[in-house]
Coordinates of C-alpha atoms in Angstrom, one line a residue:
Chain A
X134 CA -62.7 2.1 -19.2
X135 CA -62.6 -1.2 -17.6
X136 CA -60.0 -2.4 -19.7
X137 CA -58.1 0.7 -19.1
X138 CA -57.8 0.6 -15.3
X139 CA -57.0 -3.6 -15.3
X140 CA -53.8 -2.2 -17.4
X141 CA -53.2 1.3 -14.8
X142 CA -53.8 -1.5 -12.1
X143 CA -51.3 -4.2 -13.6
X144 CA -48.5 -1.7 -14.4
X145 CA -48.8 -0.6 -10.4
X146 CA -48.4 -3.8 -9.2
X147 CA -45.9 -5.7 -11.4
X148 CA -42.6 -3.6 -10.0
X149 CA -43.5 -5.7 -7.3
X150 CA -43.7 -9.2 -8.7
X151 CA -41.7 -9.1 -11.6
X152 CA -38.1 -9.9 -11.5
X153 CA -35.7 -7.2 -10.3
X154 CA -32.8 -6.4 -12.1
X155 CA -29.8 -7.5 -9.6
X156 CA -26.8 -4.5 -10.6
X157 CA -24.9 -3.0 -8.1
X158 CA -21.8 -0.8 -6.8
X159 CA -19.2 -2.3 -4.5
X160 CA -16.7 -0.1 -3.2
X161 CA -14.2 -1.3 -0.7
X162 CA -11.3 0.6 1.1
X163 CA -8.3 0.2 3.3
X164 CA -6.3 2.2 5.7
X165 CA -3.5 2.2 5.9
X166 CA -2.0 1.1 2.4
X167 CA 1.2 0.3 3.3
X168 CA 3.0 -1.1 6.9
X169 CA 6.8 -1.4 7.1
X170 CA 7.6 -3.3 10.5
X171 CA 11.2 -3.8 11.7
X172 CA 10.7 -6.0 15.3
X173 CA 12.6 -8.7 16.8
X174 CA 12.4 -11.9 17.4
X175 CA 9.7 -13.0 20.2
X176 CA 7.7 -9.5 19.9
X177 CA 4.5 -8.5 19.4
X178 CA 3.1 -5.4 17.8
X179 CA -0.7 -4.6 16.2
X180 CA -1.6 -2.4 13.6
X181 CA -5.2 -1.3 13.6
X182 CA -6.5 -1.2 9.9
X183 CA -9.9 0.6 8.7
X184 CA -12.1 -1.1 6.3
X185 CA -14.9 0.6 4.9
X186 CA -18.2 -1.0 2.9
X187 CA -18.9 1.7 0.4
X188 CA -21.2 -0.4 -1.8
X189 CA -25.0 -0.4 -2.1
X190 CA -25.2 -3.7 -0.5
X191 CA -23.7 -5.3 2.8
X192 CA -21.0 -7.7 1.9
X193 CA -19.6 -10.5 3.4
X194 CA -15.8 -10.5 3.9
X195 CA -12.9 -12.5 5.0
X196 CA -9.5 -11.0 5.9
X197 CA -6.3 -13.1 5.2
X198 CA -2.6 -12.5 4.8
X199 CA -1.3 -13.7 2.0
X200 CA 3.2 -13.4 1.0
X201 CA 3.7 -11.9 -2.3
X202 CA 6.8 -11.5 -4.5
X203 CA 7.9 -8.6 -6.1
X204 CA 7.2 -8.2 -10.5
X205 CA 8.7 -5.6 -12.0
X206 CA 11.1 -2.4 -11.2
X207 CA 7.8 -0.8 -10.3
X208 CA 6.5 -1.6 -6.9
X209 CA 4.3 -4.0 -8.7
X210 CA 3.5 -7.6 -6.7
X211 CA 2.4 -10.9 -7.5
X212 CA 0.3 -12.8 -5.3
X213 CA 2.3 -15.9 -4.2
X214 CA -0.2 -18.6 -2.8
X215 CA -3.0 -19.3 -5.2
X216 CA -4.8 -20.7 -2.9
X217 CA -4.1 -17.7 -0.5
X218 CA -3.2 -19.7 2.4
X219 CA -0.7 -17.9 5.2
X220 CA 2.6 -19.2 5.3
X221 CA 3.3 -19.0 8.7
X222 CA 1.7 -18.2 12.0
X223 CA 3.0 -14.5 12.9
X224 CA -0.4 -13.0 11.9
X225 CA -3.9 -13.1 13.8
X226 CA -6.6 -10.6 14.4
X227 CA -7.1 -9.3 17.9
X228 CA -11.4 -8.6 17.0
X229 CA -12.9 -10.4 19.6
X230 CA -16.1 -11.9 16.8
X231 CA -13.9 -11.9 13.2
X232 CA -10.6 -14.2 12.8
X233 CA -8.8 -14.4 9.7
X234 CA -10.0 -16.5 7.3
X235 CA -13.8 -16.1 8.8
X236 CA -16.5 -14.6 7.2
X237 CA -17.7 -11.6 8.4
X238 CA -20.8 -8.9 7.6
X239 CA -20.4 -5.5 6.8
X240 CA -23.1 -3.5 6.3
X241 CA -23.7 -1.2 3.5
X242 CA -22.1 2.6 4.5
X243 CA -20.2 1.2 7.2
X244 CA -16.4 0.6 8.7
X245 CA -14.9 -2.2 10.8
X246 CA -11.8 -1.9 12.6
X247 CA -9.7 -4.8 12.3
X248 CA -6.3 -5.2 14.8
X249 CA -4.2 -7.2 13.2
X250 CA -1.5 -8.5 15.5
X251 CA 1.8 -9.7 14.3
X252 CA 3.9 -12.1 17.0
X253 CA 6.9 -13.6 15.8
X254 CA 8.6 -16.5 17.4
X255 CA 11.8 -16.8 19.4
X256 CA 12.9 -19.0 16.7
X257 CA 12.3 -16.8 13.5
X258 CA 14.9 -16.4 11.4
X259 CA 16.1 -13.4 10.8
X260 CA 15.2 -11.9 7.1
X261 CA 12.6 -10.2 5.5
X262 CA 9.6 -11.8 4.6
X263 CA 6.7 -9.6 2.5
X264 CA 3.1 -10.2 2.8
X265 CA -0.2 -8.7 1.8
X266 CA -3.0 -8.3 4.4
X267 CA -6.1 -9.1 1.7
X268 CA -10.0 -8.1 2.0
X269 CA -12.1 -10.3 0.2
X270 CA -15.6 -11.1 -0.7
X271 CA -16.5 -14.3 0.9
X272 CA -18.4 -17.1 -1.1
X273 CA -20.3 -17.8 2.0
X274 CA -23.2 -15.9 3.0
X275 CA -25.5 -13.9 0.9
X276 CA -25.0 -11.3 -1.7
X277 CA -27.5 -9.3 -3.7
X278 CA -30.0 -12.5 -2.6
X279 CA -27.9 -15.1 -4.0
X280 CA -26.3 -17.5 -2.0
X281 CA -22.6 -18.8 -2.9
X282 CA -22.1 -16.2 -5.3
X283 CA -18.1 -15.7 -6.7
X284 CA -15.5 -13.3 -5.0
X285 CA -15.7 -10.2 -6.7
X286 CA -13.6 -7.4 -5.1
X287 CA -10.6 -7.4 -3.3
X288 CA -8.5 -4.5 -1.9
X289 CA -5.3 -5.2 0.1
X290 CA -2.4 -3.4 2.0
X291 CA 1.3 -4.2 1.5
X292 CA 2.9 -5.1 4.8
X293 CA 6.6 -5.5 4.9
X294 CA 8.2 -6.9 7.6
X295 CA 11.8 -7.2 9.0
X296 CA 12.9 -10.0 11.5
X297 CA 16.0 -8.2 13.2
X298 CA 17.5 -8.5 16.6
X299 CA 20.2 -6.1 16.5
X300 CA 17.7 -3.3 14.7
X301 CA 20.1 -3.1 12.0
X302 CA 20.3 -5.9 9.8
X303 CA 22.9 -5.7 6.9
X304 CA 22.2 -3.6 4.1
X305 CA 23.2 -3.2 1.1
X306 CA 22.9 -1.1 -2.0
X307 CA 23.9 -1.8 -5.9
X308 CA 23.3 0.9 -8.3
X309 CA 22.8 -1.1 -11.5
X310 CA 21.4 1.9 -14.0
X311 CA 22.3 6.1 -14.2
X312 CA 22.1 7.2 -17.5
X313 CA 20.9 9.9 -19.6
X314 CA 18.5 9.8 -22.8
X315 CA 19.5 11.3 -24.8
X316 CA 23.2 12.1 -24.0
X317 CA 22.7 15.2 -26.5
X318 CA 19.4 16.6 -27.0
X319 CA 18.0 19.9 -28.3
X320 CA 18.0 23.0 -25.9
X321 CA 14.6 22.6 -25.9
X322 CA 14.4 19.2 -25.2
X323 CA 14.2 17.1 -21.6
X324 CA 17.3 14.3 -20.9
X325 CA 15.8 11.8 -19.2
X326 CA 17.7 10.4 -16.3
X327 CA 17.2 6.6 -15.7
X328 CA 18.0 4.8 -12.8
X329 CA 17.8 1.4 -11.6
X330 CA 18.7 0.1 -7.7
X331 CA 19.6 -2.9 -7.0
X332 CA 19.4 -4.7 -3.1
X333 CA 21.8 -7.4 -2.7
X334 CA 21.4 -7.4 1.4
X335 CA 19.0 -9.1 3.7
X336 CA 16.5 -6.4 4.7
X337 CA 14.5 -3.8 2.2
X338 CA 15.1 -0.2 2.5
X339 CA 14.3 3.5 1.0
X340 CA 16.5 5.1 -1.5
X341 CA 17.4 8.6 0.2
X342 CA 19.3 11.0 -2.4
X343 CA 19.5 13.4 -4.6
X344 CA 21.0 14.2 -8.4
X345 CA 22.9 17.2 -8.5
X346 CA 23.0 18.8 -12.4
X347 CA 26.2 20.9 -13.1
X348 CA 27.0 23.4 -15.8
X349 CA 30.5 22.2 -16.7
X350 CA 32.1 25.8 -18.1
X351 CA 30.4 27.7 -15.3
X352 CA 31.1 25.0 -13.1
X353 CA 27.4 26.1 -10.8
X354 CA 25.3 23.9 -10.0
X355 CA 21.8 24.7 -12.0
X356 CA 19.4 22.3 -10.6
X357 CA 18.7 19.3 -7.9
X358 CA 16.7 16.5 -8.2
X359 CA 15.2 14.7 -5.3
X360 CA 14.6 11.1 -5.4
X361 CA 11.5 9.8 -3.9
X362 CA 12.2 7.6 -1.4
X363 CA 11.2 4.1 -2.8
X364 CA 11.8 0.8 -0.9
X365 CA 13.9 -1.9 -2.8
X366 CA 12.9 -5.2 -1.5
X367 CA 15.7 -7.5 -0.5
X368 CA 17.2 -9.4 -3.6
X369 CA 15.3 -7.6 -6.0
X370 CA 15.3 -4.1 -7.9
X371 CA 13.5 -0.9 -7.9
X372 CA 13.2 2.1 -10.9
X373 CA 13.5 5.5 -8.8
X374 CA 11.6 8.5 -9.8
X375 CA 11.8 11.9 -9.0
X376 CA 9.8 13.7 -6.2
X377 CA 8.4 17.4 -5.6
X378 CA 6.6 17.6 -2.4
X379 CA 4.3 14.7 -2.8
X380 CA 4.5 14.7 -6.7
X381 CA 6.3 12.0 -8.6
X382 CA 8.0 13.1 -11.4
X383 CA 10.1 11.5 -14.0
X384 CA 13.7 12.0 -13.1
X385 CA 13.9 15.3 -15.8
X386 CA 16.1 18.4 -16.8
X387 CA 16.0 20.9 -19.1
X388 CA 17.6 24.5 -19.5
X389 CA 17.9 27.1 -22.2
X390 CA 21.6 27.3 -21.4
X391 CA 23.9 25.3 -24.0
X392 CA 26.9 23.7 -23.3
X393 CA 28.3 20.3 -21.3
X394 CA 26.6 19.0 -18.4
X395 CA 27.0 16.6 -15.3
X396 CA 25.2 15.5 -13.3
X397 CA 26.0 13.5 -10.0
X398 CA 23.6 10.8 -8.0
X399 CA 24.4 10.6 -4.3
X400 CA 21.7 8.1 -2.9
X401 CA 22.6 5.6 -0.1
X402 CA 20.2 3.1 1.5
X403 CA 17.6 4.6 4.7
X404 CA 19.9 7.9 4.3
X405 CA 22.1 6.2 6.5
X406 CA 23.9 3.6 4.7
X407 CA 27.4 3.4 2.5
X408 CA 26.7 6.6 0.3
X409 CA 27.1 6.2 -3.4
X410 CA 27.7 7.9 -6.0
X411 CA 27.7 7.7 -9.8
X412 CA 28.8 10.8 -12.2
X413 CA 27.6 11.2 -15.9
X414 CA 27.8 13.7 -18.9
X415 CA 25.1 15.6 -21.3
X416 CA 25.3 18.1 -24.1
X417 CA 22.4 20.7 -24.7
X418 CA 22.8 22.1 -27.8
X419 CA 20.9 24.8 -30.0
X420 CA 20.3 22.2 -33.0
X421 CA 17.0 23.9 -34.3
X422 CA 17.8 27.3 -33.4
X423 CA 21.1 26.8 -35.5
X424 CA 19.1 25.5 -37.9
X425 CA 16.5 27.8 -38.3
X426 CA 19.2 30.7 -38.4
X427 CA 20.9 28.6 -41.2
X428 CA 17.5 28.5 -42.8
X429 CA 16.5 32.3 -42.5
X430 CA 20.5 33.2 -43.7
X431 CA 19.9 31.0 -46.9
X432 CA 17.0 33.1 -47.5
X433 CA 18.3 36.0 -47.4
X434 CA 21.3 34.9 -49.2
X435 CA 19.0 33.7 -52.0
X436 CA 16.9 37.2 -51.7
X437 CA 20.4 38.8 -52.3
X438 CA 21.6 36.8 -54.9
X439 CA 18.5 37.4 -56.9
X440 CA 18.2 41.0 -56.4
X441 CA 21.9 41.7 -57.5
X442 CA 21.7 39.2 -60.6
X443 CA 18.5 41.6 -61.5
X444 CA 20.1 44.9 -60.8
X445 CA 23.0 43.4 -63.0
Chain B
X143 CA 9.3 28.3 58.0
X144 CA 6.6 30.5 58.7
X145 CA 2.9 29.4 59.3
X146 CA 1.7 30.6 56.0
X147 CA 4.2 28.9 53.8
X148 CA 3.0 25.8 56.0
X149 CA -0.3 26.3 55.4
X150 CA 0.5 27.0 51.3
X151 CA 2.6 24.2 51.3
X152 CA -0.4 21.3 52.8
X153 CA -2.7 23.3 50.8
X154 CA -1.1 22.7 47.1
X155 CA 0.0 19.1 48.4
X156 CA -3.9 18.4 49.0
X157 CA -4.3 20.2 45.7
X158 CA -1.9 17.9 43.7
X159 CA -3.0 14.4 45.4
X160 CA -6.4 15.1 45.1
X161 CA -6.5 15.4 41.2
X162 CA -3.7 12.9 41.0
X163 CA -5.8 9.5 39.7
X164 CA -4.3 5.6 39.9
X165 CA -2.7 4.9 36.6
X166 CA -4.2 1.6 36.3
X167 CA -2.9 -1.5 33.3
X168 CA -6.0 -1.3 30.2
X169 CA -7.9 -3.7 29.0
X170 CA -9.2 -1.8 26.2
X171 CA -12.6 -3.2 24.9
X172 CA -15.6 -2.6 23.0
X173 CA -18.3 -4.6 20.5
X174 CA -15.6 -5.6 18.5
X175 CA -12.3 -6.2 19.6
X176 CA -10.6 -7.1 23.2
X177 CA -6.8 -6.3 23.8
X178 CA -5.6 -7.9 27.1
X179 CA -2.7 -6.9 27.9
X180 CA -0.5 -4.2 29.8
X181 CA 1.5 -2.8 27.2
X182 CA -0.5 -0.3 25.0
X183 CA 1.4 -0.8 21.7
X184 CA -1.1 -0.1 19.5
X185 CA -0.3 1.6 16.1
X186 CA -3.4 3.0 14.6
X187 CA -2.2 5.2 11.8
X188 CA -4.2 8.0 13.1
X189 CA -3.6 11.3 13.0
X190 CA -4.7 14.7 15.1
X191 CA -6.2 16.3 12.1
X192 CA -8.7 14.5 9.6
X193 CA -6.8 16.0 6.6
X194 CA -2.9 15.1 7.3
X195 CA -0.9 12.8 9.3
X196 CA 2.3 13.1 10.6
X197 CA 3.8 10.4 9.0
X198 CA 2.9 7.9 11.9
X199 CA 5.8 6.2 13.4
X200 CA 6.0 4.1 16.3
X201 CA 9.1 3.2 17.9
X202 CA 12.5 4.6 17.6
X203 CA 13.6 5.8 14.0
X204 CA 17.2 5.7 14.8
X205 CA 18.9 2.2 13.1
X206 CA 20.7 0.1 14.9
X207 CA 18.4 1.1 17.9
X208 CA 15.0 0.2 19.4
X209 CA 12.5 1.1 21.7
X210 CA 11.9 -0.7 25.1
X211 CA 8.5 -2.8 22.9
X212 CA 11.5 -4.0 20.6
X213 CA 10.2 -2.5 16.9
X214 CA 10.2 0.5 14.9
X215 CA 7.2 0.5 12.6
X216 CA 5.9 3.2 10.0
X217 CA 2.1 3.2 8.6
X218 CA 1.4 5.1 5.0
X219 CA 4.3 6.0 2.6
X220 CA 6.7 8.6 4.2
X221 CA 6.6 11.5 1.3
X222 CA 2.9 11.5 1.3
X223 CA 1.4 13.6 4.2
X224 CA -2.1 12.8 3.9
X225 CA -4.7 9.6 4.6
X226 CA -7.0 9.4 2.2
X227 CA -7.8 5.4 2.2
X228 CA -7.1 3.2 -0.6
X229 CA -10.1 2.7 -2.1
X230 CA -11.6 0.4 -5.3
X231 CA -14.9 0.3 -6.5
X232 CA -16.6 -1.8 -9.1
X233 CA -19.6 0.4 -10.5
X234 CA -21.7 -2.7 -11.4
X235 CA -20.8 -6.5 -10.6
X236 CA -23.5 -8.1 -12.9
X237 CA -22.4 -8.5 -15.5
X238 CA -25.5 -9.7 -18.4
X239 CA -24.2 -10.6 -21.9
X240 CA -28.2 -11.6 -22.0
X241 CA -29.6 -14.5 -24.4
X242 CA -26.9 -15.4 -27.1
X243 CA -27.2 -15.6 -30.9
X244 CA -24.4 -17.5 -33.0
X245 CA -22.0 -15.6 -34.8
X246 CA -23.4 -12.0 -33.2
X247 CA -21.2 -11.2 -30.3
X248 CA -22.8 -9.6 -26.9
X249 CA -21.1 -7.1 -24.8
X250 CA -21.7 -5.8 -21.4
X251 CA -19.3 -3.4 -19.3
X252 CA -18.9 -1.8 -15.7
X253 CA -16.1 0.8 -14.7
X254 CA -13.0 0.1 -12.6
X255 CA -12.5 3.2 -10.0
X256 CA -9.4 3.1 -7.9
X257 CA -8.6 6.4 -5.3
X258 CA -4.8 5.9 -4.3
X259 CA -4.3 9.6 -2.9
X260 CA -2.3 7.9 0.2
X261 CA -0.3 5.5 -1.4
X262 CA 2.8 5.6 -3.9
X263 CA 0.9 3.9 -6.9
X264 CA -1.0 0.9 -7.4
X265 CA -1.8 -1.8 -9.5
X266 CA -5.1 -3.7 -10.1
X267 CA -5.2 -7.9 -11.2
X268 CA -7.6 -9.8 -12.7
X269 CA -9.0 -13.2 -13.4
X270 CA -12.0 -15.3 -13.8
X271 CA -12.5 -18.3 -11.6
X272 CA -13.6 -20.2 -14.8
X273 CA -13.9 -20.4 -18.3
X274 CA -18.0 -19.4 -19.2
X275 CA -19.4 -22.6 -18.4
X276 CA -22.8 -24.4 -17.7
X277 CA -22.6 -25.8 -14.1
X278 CA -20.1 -28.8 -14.2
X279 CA -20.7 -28.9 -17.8
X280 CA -19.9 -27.2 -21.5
X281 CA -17.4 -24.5 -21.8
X282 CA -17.3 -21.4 -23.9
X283 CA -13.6 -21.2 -24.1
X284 CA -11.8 -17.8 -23.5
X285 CA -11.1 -16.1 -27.0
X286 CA -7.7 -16.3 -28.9
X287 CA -8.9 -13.1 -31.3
X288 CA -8.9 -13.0 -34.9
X289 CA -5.1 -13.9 -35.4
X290 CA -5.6 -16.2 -32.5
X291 CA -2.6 -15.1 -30.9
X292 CA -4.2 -13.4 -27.7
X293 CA -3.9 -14.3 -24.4
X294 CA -4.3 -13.8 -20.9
X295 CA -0.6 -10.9 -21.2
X296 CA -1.4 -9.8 -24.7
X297 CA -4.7 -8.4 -26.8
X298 CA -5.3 -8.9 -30.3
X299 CA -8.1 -7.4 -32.6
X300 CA -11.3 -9.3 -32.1
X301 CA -13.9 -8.1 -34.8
X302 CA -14.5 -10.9 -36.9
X303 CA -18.1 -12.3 -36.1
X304 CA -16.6 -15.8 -36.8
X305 CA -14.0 -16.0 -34.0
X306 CA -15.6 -17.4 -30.7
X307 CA -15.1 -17.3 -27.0
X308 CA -14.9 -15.1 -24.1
X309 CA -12.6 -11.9 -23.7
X310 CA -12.1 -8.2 -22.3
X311 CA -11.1 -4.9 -23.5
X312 CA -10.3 -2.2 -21.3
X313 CA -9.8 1.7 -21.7
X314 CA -9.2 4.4 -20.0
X315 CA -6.7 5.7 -17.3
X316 CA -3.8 3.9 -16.4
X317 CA -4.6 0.3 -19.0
X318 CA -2.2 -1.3 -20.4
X319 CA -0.7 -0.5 -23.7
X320 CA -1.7 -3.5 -25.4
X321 CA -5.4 -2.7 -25.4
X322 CA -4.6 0.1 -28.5
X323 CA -8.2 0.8 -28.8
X324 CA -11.5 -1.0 -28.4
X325 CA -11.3 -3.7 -30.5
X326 CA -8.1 -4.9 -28.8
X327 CA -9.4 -8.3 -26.5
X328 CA -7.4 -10.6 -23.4
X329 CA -8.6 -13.3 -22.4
X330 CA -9.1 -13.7 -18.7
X331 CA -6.3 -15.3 -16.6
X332 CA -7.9 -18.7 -15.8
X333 CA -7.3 -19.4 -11.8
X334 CA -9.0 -23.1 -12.4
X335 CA -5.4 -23.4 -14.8
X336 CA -3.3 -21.3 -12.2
X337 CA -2.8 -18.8 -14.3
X338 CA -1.2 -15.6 -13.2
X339 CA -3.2 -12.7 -12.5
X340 CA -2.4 -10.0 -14.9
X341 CA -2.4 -6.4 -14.6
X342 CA -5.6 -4.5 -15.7
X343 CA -4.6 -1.1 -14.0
X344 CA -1.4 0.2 -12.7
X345 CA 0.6 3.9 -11.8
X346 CA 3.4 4.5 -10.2
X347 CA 2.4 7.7 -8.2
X348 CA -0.3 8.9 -6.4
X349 CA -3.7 9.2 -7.9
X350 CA -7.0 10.5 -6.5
X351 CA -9.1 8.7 -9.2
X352 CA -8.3 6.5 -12.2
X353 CA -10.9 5.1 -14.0
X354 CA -10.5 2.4 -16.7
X355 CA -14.0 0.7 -18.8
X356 CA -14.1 -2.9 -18.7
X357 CA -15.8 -4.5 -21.8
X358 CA -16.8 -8.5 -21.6
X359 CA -17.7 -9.7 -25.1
X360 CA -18.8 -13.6 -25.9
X361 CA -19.3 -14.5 -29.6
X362 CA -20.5 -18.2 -30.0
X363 CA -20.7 -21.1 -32.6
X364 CA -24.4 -22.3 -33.9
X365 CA -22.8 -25.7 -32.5
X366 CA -22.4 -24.4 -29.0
X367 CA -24.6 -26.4 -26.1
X368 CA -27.8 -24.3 -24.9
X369 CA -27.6 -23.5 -21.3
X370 CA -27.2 -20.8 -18.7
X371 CA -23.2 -20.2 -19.1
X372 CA -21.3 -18.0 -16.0
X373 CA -18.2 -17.3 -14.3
X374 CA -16.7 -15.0 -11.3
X375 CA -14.7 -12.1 -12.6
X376 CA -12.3 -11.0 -9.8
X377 CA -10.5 -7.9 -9.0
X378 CA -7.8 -7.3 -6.9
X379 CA -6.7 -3.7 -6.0
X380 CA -3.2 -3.5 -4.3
X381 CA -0.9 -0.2 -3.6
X382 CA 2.5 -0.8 -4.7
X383 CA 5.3 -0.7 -1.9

């Protein structure tokens, strides 16, 4: 009995001395994800961010701004600074107890508001310059009771900025890719339109337009595509796709109607820029209905054959 | 005029000036943040409603022209109208691969959660800050898989119980194509050789919630060096522009 409640009494008190296992959730978020900024030289404009601690522990955090490059046709970037140091001094934080590149608590469940301010120089030159504005675990102060423990979690947003006195800095548009795959496909097949843009110019911008798919014997047009509005960074290149409502979509057709196709994309840069255009052809053809109709008449042309070489 | 429109008149001018209040320059404060001066040129992203926004711009949209502050700005991407946050979470950051036995691997994994439902895709990096090591001593070097051909860019098959080191698999929504199932292994990019952070995740479009399962294996040598072996894993979750 004795024995008995020593063991009852040890398995009540050891949660409490033995070892806890150290797991946890960390969950960070950022509002808003992306900031596009066209302001000129000597100006100053801020852009409250919201940063919310969704884990089951506080955190420690630091803010920074770090430039990026573009990799990829996808909107994908690549940190540029390993170190993650900011390349120039347009960028500070308006918080009255949190700077960049300081450590600061957030508690478990909560939000900060961070005012990031972004001054640029009489000086600057004009050009675009990208950067991402990067939340962090900090190394200093304590996590899950460990001191010095490693960076864990990031979350960033994309800010891309435009140095411009005029408001309208030169831009301009290449488009490198518009073809369709297959150029002749089954009726009941998609033709995948693929498109590439390219920006030669000095300033990013969005790629307003539209693909316009004509039936070329009935000459009516059968269906529009609308392309979603993606920016192409200066000097680099971006693969569009397709938008409905807030959907993205492959660039896609189909029909049930055989026969020649074009189809025309009219895209120019901001909506505003030098349109252009590029026109290509498609077939849609019945292959497998043609062939199963050749099929089935074989068949029946067999069936035929056989019956009349019998009744002969 | 006659006495009554006198009288109406004094009466809605006392109305008007005694509602009218001294529009004053802000110094708008509070725990956390103090902005000192005049010009209110704040853009917070915010909308009326919880649910949508209205595509928050601030300045003129026109090109070619702007407002008196001297920028045009726009928060969030323009086609999608609502402003759910960009959100990653990590559902378990310690990582255990426990007491090691040469020649029988250990595992351990946690899930990758990303919500991008306000942003036009996104793309998640990783690395480790080190190869598995004891403090400022031996290394367990990052896997090259069976064929020894893997790397930081491309998984192999790791299933041999005689190939060593450290690695990751990862399925689920929105991996990479390389990981063909789940005995496809990386290694870790390796920021102490300033390596470049690789893609784990990635979508181009909006996504309320991918999820991806991140598997750590180590597999040692009877010759490796007893000690207490660990590294920082690091995530970095970034919408695309």
């Amino acid at each position: 009995m004795r024995q008995a409640l020593s063991i009852l009494l040890f398995l009540l008190i050891s949660p409490f001395f033995l070892a806890k296992p150290i797991w946890a959730k960390v969950s960070l978020s950022i509002y808003p994800s992306l900031l596009e900024v066209m302001i000129q030289p000597g100006k100053t404009y801020t852009q409250a961010y919201e940063i919310v601690n969704d884990s089951e522990a506080d955190l420690y955090l630091q803010a920074k701004i770090v430039p990026f490059e573009p990799i990829g046709p996808e909107g994908q970037i690549v940190l540029s600074n390993p170190k993650y140091q900011a390349s120039n001094n347009y960028f500070s934080l308006a918080n009255s107890g949190i700077s960049l590149n300081q450590t600061f608590k957030l508690k478990a469940g909560n939000r900060e508001q961070l005012v990031l301010k972004i001054t640029i120089p009489q000086q600057a030159s004009e050009k675009d310059q990208y950067f991402t504005f990067l939340i962090e675990q900090s190394s200093q102060g304590q996590f899950l009771n460990q001191t010095g423990g490693e960076n864990l979690i990031k979350v960033g947003s994309n800010i891309l900025l435009t140095i411009s006195q005029s408001g309208n800095p030169f831009k301009q548009s290449y488009l490198a890719e518009f073809l369709a795959r297959p150029k002749i496909a089954d009726l009941f097949n998609k033709i995948n339109f693929e498109i590439l843009i390219q920006n030669p110019g000095n300033a990013f911008f969005k790629t307003n337009g539209r693909i316009d798919i004509y039936h070329r014997l009935t000459q009516k047009k059968v269906a529009s595509l609308q392309l979603r509005p993606d920016n192409v960074l200066a000097d680099y290149e971006r693969k569009i796709y397709c938008l409905e409502g807030e959907n993205t979509l492959p660039c896609q057709f189909s029909s049930f109607l055989p026969g020649p196709y074009r189809a025309i994309l009219n895209f120019s840069p901001d909506g505003a820029g030098e349109e252009q255009t590029k026109t290509i052809g498609f077939w849609l053809l019945p292959f497998r209905l043609v062939l199963v109709i050749l099929i089935l008449f074989l068949i029946v042309w067999q069936i035929n054959k056989f019956r009349y070489k019998r009744d002969s | 005029m006659t006495r009554n429109k006198k009288t109406l008149i004094f009466f809605l001018l006392t109305l008007f000036f005694g509602f009218v209040r001294l529009v004053q320059a802000v110094n708008m404060e509070s725990d956390h943040y103090q902005i000192q001066w005049g010009n209110i040129n704040i853009g917070s992203g915010k909308p009326d409603n919880e649910n949508y926004s209205l595509g928050i711009t601030m300045g003129q949209i026109a090109p070619g022209l702007y407002s008196a502050s001297g920028y045009k700005v726009r928060a969030g991407f323009q086609y999608i109208q609502t402003i759910i946050p960009f959100s990653f979470t990590i559902s378990d950051v310690a990582i255990n691969l426990g007491s090691l036995i040469a020649q029988s691997p250990s595992t351990d994994a946690n899930t990758l959660t990303v919500r991008a439902g306000g942003a036009g895709g996104y793309q998640v990096l990783a690395y480790e800050n080190h190869p598995l090591k004891i403090h400022q001593g031996a290394e367990i070097p990052d896997t090259l898989c069976d064929n020894g051909n893997c790397t930081e860019a491309s998984a192999e098959v790791w299933s041999q119980n005689t190939t060593y080191g450290f690695g990751f698999n990862i399925n689920g929504n929105d991996t990479p194509s390389d990981f063909v199932d789940t005995t496809y292994f990386r290694q870790f990019a390796n920021d102490e050789d300033n390596e470049i952070h690789q893609t784990v995740m990635e979508k181009t479009g909006v996504t309320s919630q991918s999820q991806a399962t991140v598997t750590y294996k180590v597999n040692i040598s009877g010759s490796q060096e007893a000690g207490q072996y660990e590294t920082g894993i690091v995530y970095i979750a970034i919408p695309t522009y």
